Amino acid sequence: MTGRKQPALSDATRGRLLFGGDYNPEQWPEEVWHEDVRLMKDAGVNSVTLGVFSWSKLEPEPGAREFGWLDTLMDLMHENGIGVVLATPTSSPPPWMGRLHPDTLPVTEDGRTEWWGGRQHFSHSSATYRRYAAAITEDLAARYGGHPALTMWHINNEYCTFDYGDEAAAAFRRWLREKYGTLDALNQAWGTAFWSQGYDCWDGILPPRLPHYMRNPGQVLDFRRFTSDMLLECYTAERDIVRRHTPHTPVTSNFMPLWVGQDAWRWAEEEDVVSVDIYPDPRDPLGAQNGALVQDMTRSQARGPWMLMEQAAGPVNWRGVNHPKPRGLNRLWSLQAVARGADAVCYFQWRQSRQGAEKFHSGMVSHAGAEGRTYQEVKQLGADLARIAPQVTGRHITANVAVLHDWNAWWAGAQDGRPSSRVEYPDVLRAWHQALWQAHLTCDFAHPEHDLTPYSVVVVPQLYALTDAAIDNLLAFARGGGTLVCGFLTGVADEDDRVRPGGMDARLRELFGIRTLHEWWPLDAGETVACEGFHGTLWSEEIEPADPDHTACYKGGELDGMPAVLRKGRAWYVSTLPEPEALRELLARIAGDAGVRPVLDGLPEQVEAVLRGEVLFVLNHGREPVTVEVPGTHQDLLTGTAVTDRVTLGRYGAAVLRP
Amino acid sequence: MTGRKQPALSDATRGRLLFGGDYNPEQWPEEVWHEDVRLMKDAGVNSVTLGVFSWSKLEPEPGAREFGWLDTLMDLMHENGIGVVLATPTSSPPPWMGRLHPDTLPVTEDGRTEWWGGRQHFSHSSATYRRYAAAITEDLAARYGGHPALTMWHINNEYCTFDYGDEAAAAFRRWLREKYGTLDALNQAWGTAFWSQGYDCWDGILPPRLPHYMRNPGQVLDFRRFTSDMLLECYTAERDIVRRHTPHTPVTSNFMPLWVGQDAWRWAEEEDVVSVDIYPDPRDPLGAQNGALVQDMTRSQARGPWMLMEQAAGPVNWRGVNHPKPRGLNRLWSLQAVARGADAVCYFQWRQSRQGAEKFHSGMVSHAGAEGRTYQEVKQLGADLARIAPQVTGRHITANVAVLHDWNAWWAGAQDGRPSSRVEYPDVLRAWHQALWQAHLTCDFAHPEHDLTPYSVVVVPQLYALTDAAIDNLLAFARGGGTLVCGFLTGVADEDDRVRPGGMDARLRELFGIRTLHEWWPLDAGETVACEGFHGTLWSEEIEPADPDHTACYKGGELDGMPAVLRKGRAWYVSTLPEPEALRELLARIAGDAGVRPVLDGLPEQVEAVLRGEVLFVLNHGREPVTVEVPGTHQDLLTGTAVTDRVTLGRYGAAVLRP
Amino acid sequence: MTGRKQPALSDATRGRLLFGGDYNPEQWPEEVWHEDVRLMKDAGVNSVTLGVFSWSKLEPEPGAREFGWLDTLMDLMHENGIGVVLATPTSSPPPWMGRLHPDTLPVTEDGRTEWWGGRQHFSHSSATYRRYAAAITEDLAARYGGHPALTMWHINNEYCTFDYGDEAAAAFRRWLREKYGTLDALNQAWGTAFWSQGYDCWDGILPPRLPHYMRNPGQVLDFRRFTSDMLLECYTAERDIVRRHTPHTPVTSNFMPLWVGQDAWRWAEEEDVVSVDIYPDPRDPLGAQNGALVQDMTRSQARGPWMLMEQAAGPVNWRGVNHPKPRGLNRLWSLQAVARGADAVCYFQWRQSRQGAEKFHSGMVSHAGAEGRTYQEVKQLGADLARIAPQVTGRHITANVAVLHDWNAWWAGAQDGRPSSRVEYPDVLRAWHQALWQAHLTCDFAHPEHDLTPYSVVVVPQLYALTDAAIDNLLAFARGGGTLVCGFLTGVADEDDRVRPGGMDARLRELFGIRTLHEWWPLDAGETVACEGFHGTLWSEEIEPADPDHTACYKGGELDGMPAVLRKGRAWYVSTLPEPEALRELLARIAGDAGVRPVLDGLPEQVEAVLRGEVLFVLNHGREPVTVEVPGTHQDLLTGTAVTDRVTLGRYGAAVLRP
């Protein structure tokens, strides 16, 4: 790239906060387009994403091209000062592709074809699919690469397909061959000596299709990695095409939050802009916390500002019961995203569909139209974002706490035949992050092999599998004076899902003062275990410590008097999942000991405070007004008024304070 | 038909109430046939249905015919004065058909074949199946059309097969081509502009097979219609054959009650006799109400007397737990059917099987035999029916209330991705009908495009999709002075499942005084919403009314002070599902205002009263005796005694009173 | 065999109790083998099972043979005095078999292939599979038949595969042809006259694959029998090969306890040693009872000492939550097995795997290694077993009570479309056996056609289907003065699942004094029915007795005053499932009347006492210490101390007392 820097989100924001959403005008007659533009401008919309589901419109039959309608729209947007995030349409192939090329259709693990008629019915491994996808991407990039409306490329949409079919099987074998080189290495890694699974030739290897009884865990783990890599190949192939045409235009593909199928650490490295879709349930009492987790994780993957590609202005349509957002919640959660690093607040979709599978998914303009509460609140939010943008766009967030997360550990630990199917990785991760949130401690996420020196405290909720390098990294962090807190089921296996001798890595056991890990005692549903000072949930452990002094022991039952929480210097091991309040207290105490303090002291429970750059966001997630102590004098960017020592926030209220 | 009237149920009843059931003598040695006839005559049985599952007996190999055994039985029935409803055996093809013609087997949405070994393993779209079905029907009609025992034709049995296979796909395409003419029209109707689903040729269209993610709702809706039509084609093909042979013999095919797969309004138009199978759970506290709903609906489809083709004398065998009928319940529910218009009370089956999949489904003669309680009660019922027949057969029921029901609205509204999967159309329909039942208001069912002028009150529990013609019809009814009561999720979509602007038809909103329908607030399981004077369940709505006066508002929560029940003149809109007692009170009040009164005043809760012609049925669904005020003097046709001003009914007791 | 007796377990035990487990050394480098042997010897291990999952190691490509590693291990074991139970590796074919011969893969009832990558992915009907299995068995037997370490043959492992594919279909037809001779006989037996299922040629018959609606019960029942027989053919084919090489070495194949797919009565006749795998949930409050049931059943099948082939030293890995065994439980349950007839106490597996699907299934040496509690307890147990072996090995247990059990009755009664899906055969069997256990009554199991004369009391929890011969047998037992206790749903059907006239065999009705069985009244979940003196669960019946005197009547409800428990002389019929305490009391009273007494009087609830030979096992299943009266003076073989009149047992404590 001849010395030029890689494009970034700032190339699209240009000092603004992007505001807008997916726009699917092909659903509407042209007269509606003009109404849309009028409403967009009224609402301060400055960015729309075009083309996500337009393949059959752009290529109505194989090889055809119909760009006229898109030309009109690109021009219309540009004339009205609205930037375009242009999507490659490759997430939903036209019906003709499946009809002419059934080899492009994915196959489930039990051999059932996934047909067209929905979306995302493509095999990541299909050469035919990839060829068509490249061709339409090429032509789109050639035609619109120079269009002044273009601000960003959006590749595909929510990559999420699996495939267990024959072409995927062949690709899996190629992938394995490249990884392992020899069958012997593969047989070793997968432990095929057990259950007579030794492979004598590469052609005998399949995706982990329906077995008679449990699958080989190594095969399943590698198939996870392979799937993430195949999807990534689909992405990079298209990215490289558009980058060739527009080296200065940033490229993204939107993640689904904490989705199991993509190793987003690896993916993020291939993206100019990290974007994500966030849809907490408005009824979920932990909705704000769950949103914060995704925001923190996305920011950490982006290593800076990120893009909220999709959220819902009102209800979604894919839950059992789809609740609308109460008045104010859309604004509050949008500001929360900005507080935690978003420089773009976008929606699926601009105008709610009248037809199709998502017609009951809300839009920025709902079925109720411009008079509806939804659009009215969107409009208010647009104004708010414009007010705060100059002080926040591009600004960074500093965290002293890192939470470690790794897809490989998740994949290895989430298999059938594990000690407890009640232990779900995302739940454990959420429980620990939520405790930090409730302690008002801002945190980043990090990969276990990342540089941890910027942090005072590193929290490992659960990393079942760790590479030697990751263990080295943790030990170095601890030896360097860092405070390390580990939850149970950490360091059990290596990167091949091979259990480490002793059932947990010996160096970690040494670090925490564990002499022998005799047994895991997973808990049944509804069961808790008494510990000194709190109750544990989900899990407990029969540990023989190297040292008789512990922070807290189990009380009663089979584990009476055995250590529940072990501490050795600044290294902590928590062998159960403390109830939320106890975990919050534990982490607050550990962080405090490490000199890490919340942004504001004395914050009420439902109030979130985040410092972005110099700007302090104070968010009331409660339905009752609340007064928050904020020492000193600030200007509230939302209202323009001065705030001294305290600010009162109404239900779902927010203040954005500049010193 | 050269001026002759269409045959009707009365051609079979000839002034009697038909009493009997399915008779499958091929299961039994011939000596049992004679025992059967003796017991039938003792019990007053005057009608049996032969041949429902006799295909492999009649055609043991392809093209063979074995009629001798059936000749014997037809003669035996005739000699003993028992009429025969003769079935075409086409609901269960012989094993050789699947073996020789695998193309006749249905395929599930995920590509799995449904094999022989059960029943109904035929594809409605299979040309091979249809050819064999026509041939055996032709030969049956030719042989028995002139037999004196023949009273009615029974085509197939409980049509209920789906098929997603290739031959069905081809038929679906033909059906769509006929409906839409052009692909453009289809693409418009299905909204294929969304998710890149535009079809470029007819061959690209499939049944809605397993997708990767949600299906196209228009495709699913049309596939529902197609399936109903294909089954109907199977029916009419056989009907036309027998009608050619016996133009004066009525033809029927038995419905399953409120079954999702057949548009029974359309089907009923093709039948001379409308018949149905009713199997309420004897343990269901709403068993009587559920029975009444099916009876009212069947009578409305028949526009007069109808046939109860199947019920169970005791337990069925397809529930998780199959409860027998307590003493008296079989008689009570049979009389209820007659009260609500049945001129035929029949069972599956005469003699309980000793083998096969339904051997634990009761018969009129149970495993306990003639000494068993079941047969003894059947015998008593036969005598009761004979006593009341002269005064009730052929008589009509007059209702001033109509409940609107439409399969198309159900199909459109029951799809994945809807606002709440807790909203199930049949439950909502049942809740409203049950409220009328509990208010002792007799009602018909009607299609939304039917003539509504005979009714004072029209109740629309939920018609999510309505054609323009239906909306015109409702508005005309309301303008004509009728009282219209609508439940939520009515008028949302048009016949293509295209959401109407504003989220609800504008003219209906105008009718009810709804300015803006901001959001739906579906309720979670176990959640209720407080309204003035009652609690709502399942659903609530954020409505901005055109007029500040409402009947009842929401109290508390996000909707505090917003209207729950809107009234504008005689038009009512109920935006939640009131709890049963509240709905009953609401409907009783509205009906009262419209001058519609129950058959009898002051009826106890568990007593049902229905006027059929001049005869008043009074039915005690309780287990405690009850005394009912019946002004004036009547004769109880069951006992022959006179009844003045009041009648006392024992547990499950009944009186059939003639003035 | 030229007059020589059939080999037996005693040929392997030679006066010892076998102690050891599955050993899968191919998972470990050779240096671990030597560590293993050291630990085995320390723990008193005298038997290991080799080769269970070694096929791909022994035959890494088709026709290859790699015996060297096994030679080494056989020698190593022999040198260290450890006997080898040598397994044929045929339960888990190598990947090459599926790759080269997809016809060897099983197919589910809905047409899905079960692929390799797990285990047991072989079709019992595949000629190809059987050919390969015979070849490797032949070569194993030839090579190791004369090896001094060899003590027993272990054929395959936990036979449990079903197959609905085409080769299985052909085999099913052959099996049926052999059974029935004519199609007419098959059509009669299956009752194909119902639902038009008459077969006109053998080729039309399929396994009971996915139907549109319920399957034919006769077809399902015969398919169960066929499957058990096909698996048995697989077994006997291999057994005959090894027997040819080693006529004096006993042969076994390990059962899964009370597994539905094998008629273990028939299988046991083909085995020299009956072995079983027992895995009660350590958390199950009825774990000891469930273990006792399997132990009693296995002993009854073995007609003497049997082999506990697999148990877990700690947690398993296939439950939702896998609990470890509390300290002492492994020893207690192992001693229980010996008390109830086991002469071998073995585990899956010796050393817990580090890789593969079962790496979280415990081993005798757990991940914690030799220092772990698991191995330490194993070592203690090994010493205990060595202490008691001389007094117990080969000794028999005498029971005066027999519980009848038959797979055919289970298969016939467990089908879809039965009166209540809540009635699960194993639950009913367990409830009755548990009542005997709680009454401290030792029982055998017996087949309904076995000689019952050794017993005073015969208990029939539920034999839905009985042959005429079985009914003759029961009647003869009753006529001979035996006490017969029958639970409900007994004698309903014959061996073809044809309901007997009257809904229950007439002679049984006569035996119990039942005039008419009007209806079954199955109970809903959570429902009980009041009877005089107790409550019934699950089921009740509307019976008209021949005699008005009954032991206990129903109280209230529809059955008020009707008999719940009928008694006629020594024949008892129990028409409900009494709550556990009531069933225990009933059986204790009936047994007492028949002169059958518990081993010890006044035993506390959680204490089990079993007399094996002259040795009295007293086992405390409670977590609190308990003192038990044991009249007279005994020596406790575990401690060597004398015990007079009473013995005190700690938590999970045991005494093994010799007079």
Tab-separated table of C-alpha atoms in Angstrom, chain C residues 187 263 355 375 488 490 582 598:
chain	number	residue	atom	x	y	z
C	187	ASN	CA	-50.490	-60.700	8.389
C	263	ASP	CA	-33.322	-59.991	25.390
C	355	GLN	CA	-8.083	-37.181	25.038
C	375	TYR	CA	-6.740	-44.212	43.234
C	488	PHE	CA	-51.702	-53.864	36.688
C	490	THR	CA	-50.451	-57.846	33.257
C	582	ALA	CA	-47.451	-48.744	50.987
C	598	PRO	CA	-35.848	-60.701	55.758
